Tab-separated table of C-alpha atoms and ligand atoms in Angstrom:
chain	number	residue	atom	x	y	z
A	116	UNK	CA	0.000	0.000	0.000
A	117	UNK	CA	2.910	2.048	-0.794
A	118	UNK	CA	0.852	4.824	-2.303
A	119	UNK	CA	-1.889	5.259	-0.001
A	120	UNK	CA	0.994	5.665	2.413
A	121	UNK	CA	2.690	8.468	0.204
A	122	UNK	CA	-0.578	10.050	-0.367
A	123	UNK	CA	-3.019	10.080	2.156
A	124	UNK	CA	-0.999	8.479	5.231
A	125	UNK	CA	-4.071	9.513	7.824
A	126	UNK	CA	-5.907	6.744	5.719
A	127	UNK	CA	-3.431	4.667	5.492
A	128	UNK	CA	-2.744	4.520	9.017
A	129	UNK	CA	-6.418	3.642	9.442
A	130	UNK	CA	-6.541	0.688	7.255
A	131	UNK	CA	-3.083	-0.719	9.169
A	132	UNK	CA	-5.111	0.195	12.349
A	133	UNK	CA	-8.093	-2.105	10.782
A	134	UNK	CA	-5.257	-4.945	9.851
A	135	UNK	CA	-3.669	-5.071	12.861
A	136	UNK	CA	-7.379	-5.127	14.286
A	137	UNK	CA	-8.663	-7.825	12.619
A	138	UNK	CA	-5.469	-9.747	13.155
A	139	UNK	CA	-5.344	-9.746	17.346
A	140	UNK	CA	-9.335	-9.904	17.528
A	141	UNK	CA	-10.673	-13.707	17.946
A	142	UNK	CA	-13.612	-11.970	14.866
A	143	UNK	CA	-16.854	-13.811	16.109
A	144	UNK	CA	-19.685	-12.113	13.746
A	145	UNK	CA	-21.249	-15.319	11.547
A	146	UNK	CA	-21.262	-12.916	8.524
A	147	UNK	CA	-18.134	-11.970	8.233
A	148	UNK	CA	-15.256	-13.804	6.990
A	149	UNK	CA	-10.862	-13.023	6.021
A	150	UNK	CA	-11.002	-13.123	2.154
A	151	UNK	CA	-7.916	-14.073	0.430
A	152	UNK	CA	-5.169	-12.009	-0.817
A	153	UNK	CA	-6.261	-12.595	-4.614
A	154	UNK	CA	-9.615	-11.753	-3.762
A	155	UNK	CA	-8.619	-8.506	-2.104
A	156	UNK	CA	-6.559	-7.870	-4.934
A	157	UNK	CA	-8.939	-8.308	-7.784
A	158	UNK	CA	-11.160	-6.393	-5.817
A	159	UNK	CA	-8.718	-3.412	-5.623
A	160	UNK	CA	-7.695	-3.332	-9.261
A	161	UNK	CA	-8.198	-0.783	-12.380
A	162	UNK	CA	-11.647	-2.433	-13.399
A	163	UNK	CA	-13.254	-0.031	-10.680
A	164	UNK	CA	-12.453	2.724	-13.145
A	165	UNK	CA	-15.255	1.529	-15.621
A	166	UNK	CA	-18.989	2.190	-16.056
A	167	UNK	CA	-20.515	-0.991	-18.006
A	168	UNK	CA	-24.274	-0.832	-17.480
A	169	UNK	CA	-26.436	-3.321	-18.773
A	170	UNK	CA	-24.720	-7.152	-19.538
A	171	UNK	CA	-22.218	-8.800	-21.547
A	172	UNK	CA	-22.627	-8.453	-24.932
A	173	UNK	CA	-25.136	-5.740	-24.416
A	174	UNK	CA	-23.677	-2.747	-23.322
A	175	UNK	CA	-24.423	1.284	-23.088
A	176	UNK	CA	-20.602	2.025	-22.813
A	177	UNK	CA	-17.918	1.471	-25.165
A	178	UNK	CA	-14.121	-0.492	-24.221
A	179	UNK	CA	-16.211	-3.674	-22.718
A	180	UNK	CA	-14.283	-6.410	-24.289
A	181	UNK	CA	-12.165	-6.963	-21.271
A	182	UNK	CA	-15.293	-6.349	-18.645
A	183	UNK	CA	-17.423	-8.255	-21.034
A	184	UNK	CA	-14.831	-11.610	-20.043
A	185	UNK	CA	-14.826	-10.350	-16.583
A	186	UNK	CA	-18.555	-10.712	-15.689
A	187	UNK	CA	-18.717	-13.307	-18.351
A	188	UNK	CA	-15.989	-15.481	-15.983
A	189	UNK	CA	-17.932	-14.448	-12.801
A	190	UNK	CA	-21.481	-15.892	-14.162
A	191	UNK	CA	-20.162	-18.938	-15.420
A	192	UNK	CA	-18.267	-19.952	-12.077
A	193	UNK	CA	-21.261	-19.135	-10.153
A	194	UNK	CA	-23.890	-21.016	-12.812
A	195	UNK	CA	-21.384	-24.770	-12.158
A	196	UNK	CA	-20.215	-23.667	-8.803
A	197	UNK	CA	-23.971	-23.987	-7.809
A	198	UNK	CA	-25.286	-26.107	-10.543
A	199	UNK	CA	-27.811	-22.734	-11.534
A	200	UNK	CA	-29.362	-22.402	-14.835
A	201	UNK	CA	-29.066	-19.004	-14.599
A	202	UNK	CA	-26.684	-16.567	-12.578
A	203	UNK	CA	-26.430	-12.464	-12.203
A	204	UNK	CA	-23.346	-11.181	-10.377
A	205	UNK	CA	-24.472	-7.229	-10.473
A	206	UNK	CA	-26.294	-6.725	-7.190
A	207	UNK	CA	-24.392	-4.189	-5.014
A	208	UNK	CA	-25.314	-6.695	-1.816
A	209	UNK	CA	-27.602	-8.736	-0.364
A	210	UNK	CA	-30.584	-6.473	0.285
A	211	UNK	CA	-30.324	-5.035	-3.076
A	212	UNK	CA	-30.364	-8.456	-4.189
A	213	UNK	CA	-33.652	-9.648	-2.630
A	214	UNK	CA	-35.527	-6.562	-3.638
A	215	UNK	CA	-34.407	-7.140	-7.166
A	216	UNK	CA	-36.173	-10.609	-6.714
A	217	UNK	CA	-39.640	-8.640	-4.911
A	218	UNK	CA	-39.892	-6.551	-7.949
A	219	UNK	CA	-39.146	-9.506	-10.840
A	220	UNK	CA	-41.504	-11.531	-9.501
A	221	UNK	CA	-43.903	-9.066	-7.655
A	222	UNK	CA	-46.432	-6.403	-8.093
A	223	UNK	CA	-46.331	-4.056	-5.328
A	224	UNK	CA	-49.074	-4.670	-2.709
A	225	UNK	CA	-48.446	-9.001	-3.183
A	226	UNK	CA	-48.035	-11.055	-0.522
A	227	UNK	CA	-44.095	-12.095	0.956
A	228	UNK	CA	-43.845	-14.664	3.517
A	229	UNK	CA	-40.787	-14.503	5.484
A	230	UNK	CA	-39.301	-15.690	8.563
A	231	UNK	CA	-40.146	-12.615	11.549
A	232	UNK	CA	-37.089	-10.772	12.106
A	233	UNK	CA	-36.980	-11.350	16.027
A	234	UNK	CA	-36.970	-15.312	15.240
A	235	UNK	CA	-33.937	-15.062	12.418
A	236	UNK	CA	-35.583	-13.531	9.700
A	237	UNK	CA	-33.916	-10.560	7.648
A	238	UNK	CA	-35.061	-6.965	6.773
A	239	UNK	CA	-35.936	-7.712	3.623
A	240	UNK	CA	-37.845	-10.485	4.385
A	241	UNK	CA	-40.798	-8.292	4.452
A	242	UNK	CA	-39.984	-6.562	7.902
A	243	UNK	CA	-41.821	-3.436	8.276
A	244	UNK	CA	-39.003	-0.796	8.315
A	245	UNK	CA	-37.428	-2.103	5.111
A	246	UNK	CA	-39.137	-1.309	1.770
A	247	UNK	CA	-39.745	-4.885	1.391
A	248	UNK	CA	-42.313	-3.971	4.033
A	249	UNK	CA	-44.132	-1.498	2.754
A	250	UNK	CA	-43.965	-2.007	-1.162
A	251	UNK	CA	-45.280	-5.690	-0.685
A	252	UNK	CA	-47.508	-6.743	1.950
A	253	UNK	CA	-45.705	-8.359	4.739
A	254	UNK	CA	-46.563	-12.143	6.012
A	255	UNK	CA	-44.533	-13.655	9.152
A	256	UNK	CA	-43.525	-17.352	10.381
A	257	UNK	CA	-42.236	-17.653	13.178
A	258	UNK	CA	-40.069	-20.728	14.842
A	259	UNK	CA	-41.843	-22.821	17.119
A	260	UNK	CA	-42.267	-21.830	20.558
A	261	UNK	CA	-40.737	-24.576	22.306
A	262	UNK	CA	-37.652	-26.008	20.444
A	263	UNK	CA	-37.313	-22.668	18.945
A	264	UNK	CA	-36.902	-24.667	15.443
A	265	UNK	CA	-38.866	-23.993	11.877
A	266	UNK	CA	-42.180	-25.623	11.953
A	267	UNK	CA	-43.134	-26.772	8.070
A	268	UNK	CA	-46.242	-27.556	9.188
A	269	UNK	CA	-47.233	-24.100	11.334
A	270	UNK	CA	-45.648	-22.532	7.803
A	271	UNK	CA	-47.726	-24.401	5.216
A	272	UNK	CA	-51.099	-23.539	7.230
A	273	UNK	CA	-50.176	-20.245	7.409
A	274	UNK	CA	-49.155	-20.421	3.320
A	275	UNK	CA	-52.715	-21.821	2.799
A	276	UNK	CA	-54.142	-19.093	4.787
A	277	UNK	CA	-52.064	-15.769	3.386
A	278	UNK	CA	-51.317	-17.367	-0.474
A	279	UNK	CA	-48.445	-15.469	-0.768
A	280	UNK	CA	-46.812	-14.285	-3.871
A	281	UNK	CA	-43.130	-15.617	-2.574
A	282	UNK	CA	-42.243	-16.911	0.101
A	283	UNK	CA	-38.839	-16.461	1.715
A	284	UNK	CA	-36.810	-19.449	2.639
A	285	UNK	CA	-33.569	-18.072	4.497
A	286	UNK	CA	-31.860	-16.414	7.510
A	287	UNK	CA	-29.550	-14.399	9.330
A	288	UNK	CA	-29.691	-15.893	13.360
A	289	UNK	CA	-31.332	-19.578	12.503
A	290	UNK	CA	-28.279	-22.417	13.476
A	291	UNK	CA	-30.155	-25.568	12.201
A	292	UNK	CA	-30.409	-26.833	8.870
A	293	UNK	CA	-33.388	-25.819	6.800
A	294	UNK	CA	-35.516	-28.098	5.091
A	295	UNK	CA	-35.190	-25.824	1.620
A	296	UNK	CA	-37.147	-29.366	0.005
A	297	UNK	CA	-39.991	-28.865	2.253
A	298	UNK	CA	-40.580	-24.853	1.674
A	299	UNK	CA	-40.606	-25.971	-1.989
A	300	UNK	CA	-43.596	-28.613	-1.514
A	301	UNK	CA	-45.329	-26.154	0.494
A	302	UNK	CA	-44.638	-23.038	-1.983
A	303	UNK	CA	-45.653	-25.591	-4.870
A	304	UNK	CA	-48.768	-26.017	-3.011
A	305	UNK	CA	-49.700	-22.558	-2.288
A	306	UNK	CA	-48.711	-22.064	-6.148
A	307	UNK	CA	-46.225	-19.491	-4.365
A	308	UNK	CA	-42.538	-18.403	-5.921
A	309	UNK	CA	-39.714	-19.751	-3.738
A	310	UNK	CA	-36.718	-17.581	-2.683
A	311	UNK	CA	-34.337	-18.947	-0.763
A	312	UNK	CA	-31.516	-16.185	0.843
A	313	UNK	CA	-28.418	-18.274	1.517
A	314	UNK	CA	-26.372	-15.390	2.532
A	315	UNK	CA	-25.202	-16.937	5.654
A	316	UNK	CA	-24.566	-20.420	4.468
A	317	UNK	CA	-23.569	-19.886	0.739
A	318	UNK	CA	-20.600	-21.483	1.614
A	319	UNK	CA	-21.617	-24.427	3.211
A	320	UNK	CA	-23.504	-25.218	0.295
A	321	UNK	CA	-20.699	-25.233	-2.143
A	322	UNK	CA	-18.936	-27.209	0.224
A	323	UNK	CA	-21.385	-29.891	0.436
A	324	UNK	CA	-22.566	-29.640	4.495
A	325	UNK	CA	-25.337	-28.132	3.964
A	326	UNK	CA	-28.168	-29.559	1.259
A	327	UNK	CA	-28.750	-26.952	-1.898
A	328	UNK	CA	-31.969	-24.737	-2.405
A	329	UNK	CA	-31.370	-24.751	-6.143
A	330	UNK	CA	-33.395	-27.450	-7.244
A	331	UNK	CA	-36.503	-26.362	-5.284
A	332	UNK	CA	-36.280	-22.615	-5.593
A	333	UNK	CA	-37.568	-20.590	-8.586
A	334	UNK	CA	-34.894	-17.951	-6.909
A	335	UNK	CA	-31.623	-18.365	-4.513
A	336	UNK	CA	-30.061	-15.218	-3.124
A	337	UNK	CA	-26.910	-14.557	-1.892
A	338	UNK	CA	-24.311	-12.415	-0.092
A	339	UNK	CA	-20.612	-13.210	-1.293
A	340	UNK	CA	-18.766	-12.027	1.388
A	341	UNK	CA	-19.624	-14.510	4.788
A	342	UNK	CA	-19.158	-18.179	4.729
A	343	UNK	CA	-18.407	-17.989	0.710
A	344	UNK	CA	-15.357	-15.545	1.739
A	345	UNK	CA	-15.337	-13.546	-1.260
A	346	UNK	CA	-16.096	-9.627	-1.676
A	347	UNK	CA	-18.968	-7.707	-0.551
A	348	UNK	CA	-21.900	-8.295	-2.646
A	349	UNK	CA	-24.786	-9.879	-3.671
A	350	UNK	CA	-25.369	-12.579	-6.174
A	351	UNK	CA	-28.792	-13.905	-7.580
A	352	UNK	CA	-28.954	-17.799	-9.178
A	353	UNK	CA	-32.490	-18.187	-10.783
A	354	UNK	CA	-34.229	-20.660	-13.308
A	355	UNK	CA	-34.042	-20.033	-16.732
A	356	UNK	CA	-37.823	-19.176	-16.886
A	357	UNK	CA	-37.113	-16.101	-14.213
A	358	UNK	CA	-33.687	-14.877	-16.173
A	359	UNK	CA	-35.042	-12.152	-17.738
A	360	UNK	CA	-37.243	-10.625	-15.436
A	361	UNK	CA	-34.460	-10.729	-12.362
A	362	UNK	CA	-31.827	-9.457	-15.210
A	363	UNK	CA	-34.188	-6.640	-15.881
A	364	UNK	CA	-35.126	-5.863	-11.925
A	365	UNK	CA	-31.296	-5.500	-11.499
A	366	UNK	CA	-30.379	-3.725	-14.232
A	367	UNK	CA	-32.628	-1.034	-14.787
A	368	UNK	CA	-34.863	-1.809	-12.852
A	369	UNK	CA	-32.642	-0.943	-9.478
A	370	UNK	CA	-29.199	-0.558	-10.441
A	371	UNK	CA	-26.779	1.366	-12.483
A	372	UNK	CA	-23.361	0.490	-13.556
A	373	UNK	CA	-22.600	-2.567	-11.626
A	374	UNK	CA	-19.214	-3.087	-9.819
A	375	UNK	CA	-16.874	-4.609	-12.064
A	376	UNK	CA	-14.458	-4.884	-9.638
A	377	UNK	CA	-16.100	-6.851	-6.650
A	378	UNK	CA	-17.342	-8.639	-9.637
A	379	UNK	CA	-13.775	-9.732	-10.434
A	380	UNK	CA	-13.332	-10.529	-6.784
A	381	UNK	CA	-16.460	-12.486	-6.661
A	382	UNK	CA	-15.231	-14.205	-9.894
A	383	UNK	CA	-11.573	-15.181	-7.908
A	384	UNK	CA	-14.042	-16.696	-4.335
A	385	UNK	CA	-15.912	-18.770	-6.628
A	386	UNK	CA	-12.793	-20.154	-8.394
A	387	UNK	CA	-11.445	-20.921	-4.409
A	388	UNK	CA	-14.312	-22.237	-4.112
A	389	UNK	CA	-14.908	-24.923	-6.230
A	390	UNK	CA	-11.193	-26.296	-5.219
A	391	UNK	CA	-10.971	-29.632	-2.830
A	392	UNK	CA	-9.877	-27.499	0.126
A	393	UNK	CA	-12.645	-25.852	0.579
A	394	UNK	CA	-14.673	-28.397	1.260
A	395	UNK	CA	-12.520	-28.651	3.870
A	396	UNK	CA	-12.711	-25.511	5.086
A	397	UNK	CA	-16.711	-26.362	5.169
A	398	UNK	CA	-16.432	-28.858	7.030
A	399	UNK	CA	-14.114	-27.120	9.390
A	400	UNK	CA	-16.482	-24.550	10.045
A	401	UNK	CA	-19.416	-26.492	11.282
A	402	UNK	CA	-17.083	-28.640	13.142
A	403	UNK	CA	-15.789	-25.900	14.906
A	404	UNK	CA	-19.373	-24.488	15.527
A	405	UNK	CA	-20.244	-27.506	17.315
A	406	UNK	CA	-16.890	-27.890	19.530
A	407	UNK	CA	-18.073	-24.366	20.476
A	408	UNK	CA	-21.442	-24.979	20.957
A	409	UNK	CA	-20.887	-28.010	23.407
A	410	UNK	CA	-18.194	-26.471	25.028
A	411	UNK	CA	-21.076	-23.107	25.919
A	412	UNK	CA	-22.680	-25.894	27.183
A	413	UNK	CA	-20.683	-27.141	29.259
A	414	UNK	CA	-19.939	-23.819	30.759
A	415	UNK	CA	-23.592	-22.959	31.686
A	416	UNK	CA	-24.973	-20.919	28.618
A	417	UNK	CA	-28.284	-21.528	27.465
A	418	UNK	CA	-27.896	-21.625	23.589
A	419	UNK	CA	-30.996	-20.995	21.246
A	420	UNK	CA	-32.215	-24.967	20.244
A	421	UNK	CA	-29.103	-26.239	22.361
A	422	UNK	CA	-26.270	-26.329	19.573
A	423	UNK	CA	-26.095	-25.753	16.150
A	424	UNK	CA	-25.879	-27.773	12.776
A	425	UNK	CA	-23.963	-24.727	10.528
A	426	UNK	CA	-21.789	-21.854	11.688
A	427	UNK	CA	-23.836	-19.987	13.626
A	428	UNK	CA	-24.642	-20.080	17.579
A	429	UNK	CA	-27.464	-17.832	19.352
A	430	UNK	CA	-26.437	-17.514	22.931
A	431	UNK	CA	-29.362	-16.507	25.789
A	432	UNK	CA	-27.105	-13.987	27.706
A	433	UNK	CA	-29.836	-13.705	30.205
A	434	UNK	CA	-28.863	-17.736	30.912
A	435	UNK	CA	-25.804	-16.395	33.335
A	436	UNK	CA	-27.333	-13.043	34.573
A	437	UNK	CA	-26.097	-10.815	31.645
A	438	UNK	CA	-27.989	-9.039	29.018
A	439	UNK	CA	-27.053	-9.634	25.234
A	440	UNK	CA	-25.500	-6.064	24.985
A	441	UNK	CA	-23.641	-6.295	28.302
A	442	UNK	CA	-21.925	-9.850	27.188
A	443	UNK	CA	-21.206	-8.540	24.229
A	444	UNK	CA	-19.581	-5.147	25.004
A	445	UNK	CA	-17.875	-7.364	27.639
A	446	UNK	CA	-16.331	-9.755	24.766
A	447	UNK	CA	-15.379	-6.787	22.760
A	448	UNK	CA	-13.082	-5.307	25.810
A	449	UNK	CA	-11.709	-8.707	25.853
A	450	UNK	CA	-10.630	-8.941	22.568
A	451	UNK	CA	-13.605	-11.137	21.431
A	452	UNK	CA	-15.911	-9.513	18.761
A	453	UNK	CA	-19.452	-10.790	18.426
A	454	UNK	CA	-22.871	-9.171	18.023
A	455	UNK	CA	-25.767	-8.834	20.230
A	456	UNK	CA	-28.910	-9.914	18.843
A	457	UNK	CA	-32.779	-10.788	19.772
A	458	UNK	CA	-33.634	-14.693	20.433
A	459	UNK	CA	-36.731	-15.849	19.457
A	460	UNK	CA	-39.804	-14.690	21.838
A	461	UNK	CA	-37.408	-12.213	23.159
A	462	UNK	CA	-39.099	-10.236	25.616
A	463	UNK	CA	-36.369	-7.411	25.499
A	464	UNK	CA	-36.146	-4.810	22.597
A	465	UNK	CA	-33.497	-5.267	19.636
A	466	UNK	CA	-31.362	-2.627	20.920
A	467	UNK	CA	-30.924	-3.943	24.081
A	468	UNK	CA	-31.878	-7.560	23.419
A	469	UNK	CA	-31.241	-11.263	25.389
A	470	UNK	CA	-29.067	-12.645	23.156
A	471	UNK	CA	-25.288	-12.927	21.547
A	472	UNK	CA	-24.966	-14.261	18.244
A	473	UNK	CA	-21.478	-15.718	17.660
A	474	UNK	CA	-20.005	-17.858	14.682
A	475	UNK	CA	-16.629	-19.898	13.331
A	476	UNK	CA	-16.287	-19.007	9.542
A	477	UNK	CA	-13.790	-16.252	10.231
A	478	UNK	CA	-11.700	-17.949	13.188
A	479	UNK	CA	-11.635	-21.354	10.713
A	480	UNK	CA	-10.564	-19.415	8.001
A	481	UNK	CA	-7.659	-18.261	10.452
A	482	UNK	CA	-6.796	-22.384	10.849
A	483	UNK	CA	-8.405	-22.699	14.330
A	484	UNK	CA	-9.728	-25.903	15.533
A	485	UNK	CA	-11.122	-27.985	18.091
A	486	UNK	CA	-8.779	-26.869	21.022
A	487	UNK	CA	-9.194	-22.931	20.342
A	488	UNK	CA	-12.811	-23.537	20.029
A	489	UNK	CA	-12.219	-24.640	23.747
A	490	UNK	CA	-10.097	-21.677	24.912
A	491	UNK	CA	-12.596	-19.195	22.993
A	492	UNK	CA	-15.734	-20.926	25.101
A	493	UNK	CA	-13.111	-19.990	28.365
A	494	UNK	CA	-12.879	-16.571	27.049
A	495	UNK	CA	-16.592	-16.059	26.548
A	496	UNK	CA	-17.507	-17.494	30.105
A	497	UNK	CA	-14.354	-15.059	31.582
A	498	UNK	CA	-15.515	-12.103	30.252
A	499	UNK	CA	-19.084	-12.934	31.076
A	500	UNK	CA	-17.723	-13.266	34.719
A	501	UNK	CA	-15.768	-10.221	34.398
A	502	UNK	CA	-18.135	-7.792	33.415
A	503	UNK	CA	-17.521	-4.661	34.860
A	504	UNK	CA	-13.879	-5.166	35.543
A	505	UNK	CA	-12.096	-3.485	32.698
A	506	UNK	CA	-8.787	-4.813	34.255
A	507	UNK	CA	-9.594	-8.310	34.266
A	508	UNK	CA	-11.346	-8.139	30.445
A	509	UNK	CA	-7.622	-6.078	29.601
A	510	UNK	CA	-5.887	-9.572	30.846
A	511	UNK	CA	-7.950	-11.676	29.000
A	512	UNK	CA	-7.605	-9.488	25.801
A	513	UNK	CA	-3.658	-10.230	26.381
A	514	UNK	CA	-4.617	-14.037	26.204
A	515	UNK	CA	-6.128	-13.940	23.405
A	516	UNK	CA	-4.249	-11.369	21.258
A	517	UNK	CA	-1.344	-14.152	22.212
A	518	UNK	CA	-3.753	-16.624	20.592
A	519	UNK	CA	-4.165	-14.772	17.677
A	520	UNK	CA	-0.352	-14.376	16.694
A	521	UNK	CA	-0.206	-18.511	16.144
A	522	UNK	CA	-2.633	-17.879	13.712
A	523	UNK	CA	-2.467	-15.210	11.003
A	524	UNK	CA	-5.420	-14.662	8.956
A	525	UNK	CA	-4.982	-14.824	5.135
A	526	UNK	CA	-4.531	-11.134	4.628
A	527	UNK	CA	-1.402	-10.359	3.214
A	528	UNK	CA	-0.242	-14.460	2.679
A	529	UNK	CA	0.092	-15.026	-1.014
A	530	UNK	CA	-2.119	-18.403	-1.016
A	531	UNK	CA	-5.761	-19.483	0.595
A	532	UNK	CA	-5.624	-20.016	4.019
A	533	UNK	CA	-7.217	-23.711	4.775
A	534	UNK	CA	-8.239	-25.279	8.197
A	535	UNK	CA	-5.356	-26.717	10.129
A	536	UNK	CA	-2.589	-24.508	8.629
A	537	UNK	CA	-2.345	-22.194	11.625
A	538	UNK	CA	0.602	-20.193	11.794
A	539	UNK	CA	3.315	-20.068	9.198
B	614	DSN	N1	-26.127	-8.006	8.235
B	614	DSN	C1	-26.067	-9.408	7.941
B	614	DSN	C2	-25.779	-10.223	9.125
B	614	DSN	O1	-24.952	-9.810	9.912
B	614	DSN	O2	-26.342	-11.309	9.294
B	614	DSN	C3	-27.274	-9.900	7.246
B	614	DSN	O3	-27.383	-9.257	6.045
């Protein structure tokens, strides 16, 4: 970064600041990730100097022939990577994404069924304060109110009763597996579209531990930036049938010129990918979820449907006397970064909610394993007990910024990082 240094060295000294950061913090959030070098690099190149609105081959800008391969390289990873008829790589994220799928398959005012927000759901499933909202008329599931799991049968009699337009499939605090062959008998029932959001678990799919939407959904979203590890950004796979009308509700329909550069660093995550190792790496992830979850357990912590089967785990802070907010800022001090978040039935308010939502994609991609998972359940259950005492949560930051040195995230290292590499 030898010229961001020369010119703007405030900045620079901001993005070391971030670096070094990222590098001594055990990074926690379940939607974030360490992308690779290559990604990062394709991501910062020249192509973010170019407007190309509209598609390959049919373009409003002249000099495309390069971009043209570009996307054209992207759309065709995604379209195997996933086994999708049909793939667009433009959205600028994952909201813009779903929306894009609201107005290809919607008229404004039609039904969207979507998991509630409180119980895992996303914004733009149709929660009130997004557009998705208040364009479209919002439906809610919920997850049952004892094992806190998705009930297909409470959601089909509440398809038969709303007859939604789409339904949403998908979610951003759920840690089971979702039955994506289920929500497509009941949306085939209801005579429903089917979108299922994979943000969080994109990359568990590709690497084969968690079972693919694509043959039951008429439309699979995506993020490309959490388990998947590429750039920010959003990514749509569709049937043929739908192609044109979610190519149009991208591009014009929502977007501009679409970013040909997180494009090219979508194109290098999907490439990573599809190789051997990161099925590996998927593996690794839920594996390390679990060790996690059982060793919560162990420790005391109630956890939202006791464990998990991906990456995520929804702790109930309120299970050792702490409130989601108060573990969490206590984590933070220590070194540990997570997010607070609502549980399902919460009685407290999202701003100051029960629960901590923690996951492993970004500590596996460091090379953790099985004994960290361990040391990071200590950590969590210290700094729970040391709430409060900012020298005690300074110590513990110590322990795990030690931690952290043995294993360098992939920033900076020429090659992917994989699960049991560790330290180099
Ligand atoms: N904001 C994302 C998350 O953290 O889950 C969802 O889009």
């Amino acid at each position: 970064m030898s010229a961001l240094r020369d010119t703007d060295p405030a900045l620079y000294a901001l993005l070391r600041a971030e670096e070094r950061r990222q590098f001594e913090q055990i990074r926690l959030i379940p939607s974030e990730n360490y992308t690779s070098s290559a990604v990062i690099e394709a991501t910062a190149s020249v192509l973010t100097n170019k407007y190309s609105e509209g598609y390959p081959g049919k373009r409003y800008y002249e000099g495309q022939e390069v971009v043209d391969q570009v996307e054209g390289l992207a759309i065709e990873r995604a379209k195997a990577l996933f086994g999708a008829e049909h793939a667009n790589v433009q959205p600028y994220s994952g909201s813009p994404a779903n929306l894009a799928v609201y107005v290809a398959l919607c008229k404004p005012g039609d039904t969207i069924l979507g998991l509630s927000l409180p119980h895992g759901g996303h914004l733009t499933h149709g929660w009130g304060v997004s557009v998705t909202g208040q364009f479209y008329k919002p439906e809610r599931y919920e997850v049952h109110p004892d094992t806190h799991r998705l009930d297909y049968d409470a959601i089909r009699r509440k398809a038969l009763e709303v007859r939604p337009r789409v339904i949403v499939a998908g979610a951003t605090a759920y840690p089971r597996t979702i039955d994506f062959e289920a929500f497509g008998a009941i949306a085939r029932e209801v005579g429903a579209y089917l979108l299922c959001d994979i943000a969080h678990i994109a990359g568990l799919v590709v690497g084969g531990v968690h079972p693919s939407p694509v043959p039951h959904a008429d439309v699979v979203s995506t993020t490309t930036h959490k388990t998947l590890r590429g750039p920010r950004g959003g990514l749509l796979l569709c049937r043929e049938a739908h192609a044109k009308a979610i190519d149009k509700a991208v591009f014009p329909g929502l977007q501009g010129g679409p970013h040909e550069h997180t494009i090219a660093g979508l194109a290098v995550a999907l490439a990573e990918a599809a190789q051997p190792d990161f099925k590996l790496y998927a593996r690794a992830i839920v594996d390390n979820a679990k060790a996690l979850a059982e060793a919560l357990l162990e420790r005391g912590f109630r956890l939202v449907t006791g464990g998990t089967d991906n990456h995520l785990i929804l702790i109930d802070a309120t299970s050792k006397g702490a409130t989601g907010k108060e573990l969490s800022r206590a984590m933070a001090l220590a070194g540990l970064e997570a997010n607070m978040n609502t549980i399902p039935f919460d009685p407290r308010k999202p701003f100051d909610p029960s629960g901590v939502r923690i996951g492993t994609p970004s500590v596996t991609s460091r090379g953790m394993g099985a004994p960290e998972m361990i040391a990071i359940a200590d950590f969590i259950a210290r700094s729970n007990e040391s709430r409060g005492d900012p020298q005690a949560l300074e110590r513990i930051r110590l322990e795990v910024a030690a931690m952290c040195r043995a294993f360098r995230p992939p920033v900076g290292a020429a090659a992917l990082y994989i699960p049991g590499r560790g330290a180099e």
